[in-house]
């Protein structure tokens, strides 16, 4: 079961990047590029999403010496989180799409 999370703009950016390929494995640098977030923002979000049951995390099985780089942590949306993430992103999109229209209508009647 996944826990409720606060949907901030950075969280929405991360979820949007993950939902774009929900069965794919994503690593930090890729998610930094696709979400346009710095590592200091991205990694705490990934940790919260993992702790809340939204993400599975696994470490790449490589020999860092042979690969010439450290092993990567890969993140993937859990099967339970995929429809919830899509729904939450759609709700956020709808709120942001209709918010200006409501504000304009309110100002017109004032």
PDB file of C-alpha atoms in Angstrom:
ATOM      1  CA  UNK A   1       0.000   0.000   0.000  1.00  0.00           C
ATOM      2  CA  UNK A   2       1.253   3.457  -0.803  1.00  0.00           C
ATOM      3  CA  UNK A   3       1.099   6.364   1.618  1.00  0.00           C
ATOM      4  CA  UNK A   4      -0.259   9.791   0.780  1.00  0.00           C
ATOM      5  CA  UNK A   5       2.322  12.342  -0.291  1.00  0.00           C
ATOM      6  CA  UNK A   6       2.196  16.101  -0.577  1.00  0.00           C
ATOM      7  CA  UNK A   7       2.040  17.041  -4.251  1.00  0.00           C
ATOM      8  CA  UNK A   8       4.462  19.909  -4.716  1.00  0.00           C
ATOM      9  CA  UNK A   9       5.710  21.148  -8.073  1.00  0.00           C
ATOM     10  CA  UNK A  10       9.055  19.324  -7.652  1.00  0.00           C
ATOM     11  CA  UNK A  11       7.272  16.090  -6.663  1.00  0.00           C
ATOM     12  CA  UNK A  12       5.003  16.459  -9.703  1.00  0.00           C
ATOM     13  CA  UNK A  13       8.055  16.914 -11.949  1.00  0.00           C
ATOM     14  CA  UNK A  14       9.633  13.732 -10.612  1.00  0.00           C
ATOM     15  CA  UNK A  15       6.405  11.757 -10.934  1.00  0.00           C
ATOM     16  CA  UNK A  16       5.880  13.050 -14.476  1.00  0.00           C
ATOM     17  CA  UNK A  17       9.366  11.856 -15.430  1.00  0.00           C
ATOM     18  CA  UNK A  18       8.677   8.436 -13.906  1.00  0.00           C
ATOM     19  CA  UNK A  19       5.174   8.103 -15.398  1.00  0.00           C
ATOM     20  CA  UNK A  20       6.585   8.819 -18.865  1.00  0.00           C
ATOM     21  CA  UNK A  21       8.170   5.339 -18.658  1.00  0.00           C
ATOM     22  CA  UNK A  22       6.485   3.638 -15.689  1.00  0.00           C
ATOM     23  CA  UNK A  23       8.112   0.233 -16.144  1.00  0.00           C
ATOM     24  CA  UNK A  24      11.584   1.589 -16.820  1.00  0.00           C
ATOM     25  CA  UNK A  25      14.433   1.873 -14.373  1.00  0.00           C
ATOM     26  CA  UNK A  26      15.491   5.479 -13.804  1.00  0.00           C
ATOM     27  CA  UNK A  27      18.660   6.726 -12.143  1.00  0.00           C
ATOM     28  CA  UNK A  28      19.442  10.047 -10.528  1.00  0.00           C
ATOM     29  CA  UNK A  29      21.230  11.916 -13.320  1.00  0.00           C
ATOM     30  CA  UNK A  30      18.525  10.949 -15.820  1.00  0.00           C
ATOM     31  CA  UNK A  31      15.805  12.129 -13.428  1.00  0.00           C
ATOM     32  CA  UNK A  32      17.697  15.363 -12.729  1.00  0.00           C
ATOM     33  CA  UNK A  33      17.698  16.104 -16.469  1.00  0.00           C
ATOM     34  CA  UNK A  34      14.084  15.118 -17.130  1.00  0.00           C
ATOM     35  CA  UNK A  35      12.678  16.885 -14.059  1.00  0.00           C
ATOM     36  CA  UNK A  36      15.029  19.883 -14.279  1.00  0.00           C
ATOM     37  CA  UNK A  37      15.745  19.565 -10.558  1.00  0.00           C
ATOM     38  CA  UNK A  38      19.079  19.756  -8.761  1.00  0.00           C
ATOM     39  CA  UNK A  39      20.329  16.735  -6.839  1.00  0.00           C
ATOM     40  CA  UNK A  40      19.669  18.433  -3.490  1.00  0.00           C
ATOM     41  CA  UNK A  41      15.967  18.596  -4.371  1.00  0.00           C
ATOM     42  CA  UNK A  42      15.661  15.332  -6.308  1.00  0.00           C
ATOM     43  CA  UNK A  43      17.212  12.850  -3.884  1.00  0.00           C
ATOM     44  CA  UNK A  44      15.111  13.833  -0.842  1.00  0.00           C
ATOM     45  CA  UNK A  45      11.994  13.472  -3.026  1.00  0.00           C
ATOM     46  CA  UNK A  46      13.140  10.033  -4.202  1.00  0.00           C
ATOM     47  CA  UNK A  47      13.771   9.034  -0.574  1.00  0.00           C
ATOM     48  CA  UNK A  48      10.279  10.206   0.502  1.00  0.00           C
ATOM     49  CA  UNK A  49       8.603   8.468  -2.444  1.00  0.00           C
ATOM     50  CA  UNK A  50      10.511   5.251  -1.706  1.00  0.00           C
ATOM     51  CA  UNK A  51       9.640   5.395   1.999  1.00  0.00           C
ATOM     52  CA  UNK A  52       5.969   6.036   1.152  1.00  0.00           C
ATOM     53  CA  UNK A  53       5.861   2.955  -1.088  1.00  0.00           C
ATOM     54  CA  UNK A  54       5.614   4.819  -4.398  1.00  0.00           C
ATOM     55  CA  UNK A  55       9.025   3.691  -5.660  1.00  0.00           C
ATOM     56  CA  UNK A  56      11.119   0.554  -5.699  1.00  0.00           C
ATOM     57  CA  UNK A  57      14.847   1.158  -5.403  1.00  0.00           C
ATOM     58  CA  UNK A  58      17.541  -1.258  -6.463  1.00  0.00           C
ATOM     59  CA  UNK A  59      21.273  -0.955  -6.858  1.00  0.00           C
ATOM     60  CA  UNK A  60      22.980  -1.747 -10.126  1.00  0.00           C
ATOM     61  CA  UNK A  61      25.123  -4.869  -9.920  1.00  0.00           C
ATOM     62  CA  UNK A  62      28.427  -3.801 -11.428  1.00  0.00           C
ATOM     63  CA  UNK A  63      32.065  -3.751 -10.461  1.00  0.00           C
ATOM     64  CA  UNK A  64      32.710  -0.018  -9.971  1.00  0.00           C
ATOM     65  CA  UNK A  65      36.412  -0.479 -10.751  1.00  0.00           C
ATOM     66  CA  UNK A  66      35.719  -2.210 -14.046  1.00  0.00           C
ATOM     67  CA  UNK A  67      32.909   0.207 -14.992  1.00  0.00           C
ATOM     68  CA  UNK A  68      34.933   3.251 -14.019  1.00  0.00           C
ATOM     69  CA  UNK A  69      32.012   4.706 -12.068  1.00  0.00           C
ATOM     70  CA  UNK A  70      30.020   3.993  -8.945  1.00  0.00           C
ATOM     71  CA  UNK A  71      27.013   1.691  -9.069  1.00  0.00           C
ATOM     72  CA  UNK A  72      23.762   3.487  -9.787  1.00  0.00           C
ATOM     73  CA  UNK A  73      20.593   3.334  -7.728  1.00  0.00           C
ATOM     74  CA  UNK A  74      17.638   2.682 -10.012  1.00  0.00           C
ATOM     75  CA  UNK A  75      14.105   3.803  -9.208  1.00  0.00           C
ATOM     76  CA  UNK A  76      10.832   2.518 -10.612  1.00  0.00           C
ATOM     77  CA  UNK A  77       7.222   3.294  -9.751  1.00  0.00           C
ATOM     78  CA  UNK A  78       5.550   0.437  -7.911  1.00  0.00           C
ATOM     79  CA  UNK A  79       2.611  -1.138  -9.766  1.00  0.00           C
ATOM     80  CA  UNK A  80       0.248   0.312  -7.132  1.00  0.00           C
ATOM     81  CA  UNK A  81       1.684   3.807  -7.559  1.00  0.00           C
ATOM     82  CA  UNK A  82       1.386   4.063 -11.359  1.00  0.00           C
ATOM     83  CA  UNK A  83      -2.396   4.713 -11.538  1.00  0.00           C
ATOM     84  CA  UNK A  84      -2.297   6.928  -8.437  1.00  0.00           C
ATOM     85  CA  UNK A  85       0.561   9.010  -9.860  1.00  0.00           C
ATOM     86  CA  UNK A  86      -1.282   9.409 -13.158  1.00  0.00           C
ATOM     87  CA  UNK A  87      -4.451  10.439 -11.350  1.00  0.00           C
ATOM     88  CA  UNK A  88      -2.663  12.927  -9.078  1.00  0.00           C
ATOM     89  CA  UNK A  89      -0.838  14.481 -12.050  1.00  0.00           C
ATOM     90  CA  UNK A  90      -4.117  14.742 -13.989  1.00  0.00           C
ATOM     91  CA  UNK A  91      -5.793  16.407 -11.003  1.00  0.00           C
ATOM     92  CA  UNK A  92      -2.920  18.852 -10.667  1.00  0.00           C
ATOM     93  CA  UNK A  93      -3.065  19.604 -14.379  1.00  0.00           C
ATOM     94  CA  UNK A  94      -6.808  20.227 -14.153  1.00  0.00           C
ATOM     95  CA  UNK A  95      -6.392  22.520 -11.131  1.00  0.00           C
ATOM     96  CA  UNK A  96      -3.696  24.568 -12.816  1.00  0.00           C
ATOM     97  CA  UNK A  97      -5.547  24.653 -16.135  1.00  0.00           C
ATOM     98  CA  UNK A  98      -8.806  25.905 -14.639  1.00  0.00           C
ATOM     99  CA  UNK A  99      -7.380  28.136 -11.897  1.00  0.00           C
ATOM    100  CA  UNK A 100      -6.778  31.154 -14.175  1.00  0.00           C
ATOM    101  CA  UNK A 101     -10.287  30.865 -15.621  1.00  0.00           C
ATOM    102  CA  UNK A 102     -11.814  30.897 -12.125  1.00  0.00           C
ATOM    103  CA  UNK A 103      -9.680  33.879 -11.124  1.00  0.00           C
ATOM    104  CA  UNK A 104     -10.656  35.801 -14.271  1.00  0.00           C
ATOM    105  CA  UNK A 105     -14.346  35.075 -13.711  1.00  0.00           C
ATOM    106  CA  UNK A 106     -14.066  36.166 -10.092  1.00  0.00           C
ATOM    107  CA  UNK A 107     -12.370  39.418 -11.084  1.00  0.00           C
ATOM    108  CA  UNK A 108     -15.000  40.097 -13.750  1.00  0.00           C
ATOM    109  CA  UNK A 109     -17.792  39.928 -11.173  1.00  0.00           C
ATOM    110  CA  UNK A 110     -15.979  42.094  -8.618  1.00  0.00           C
TER     111      UNK A 110
END
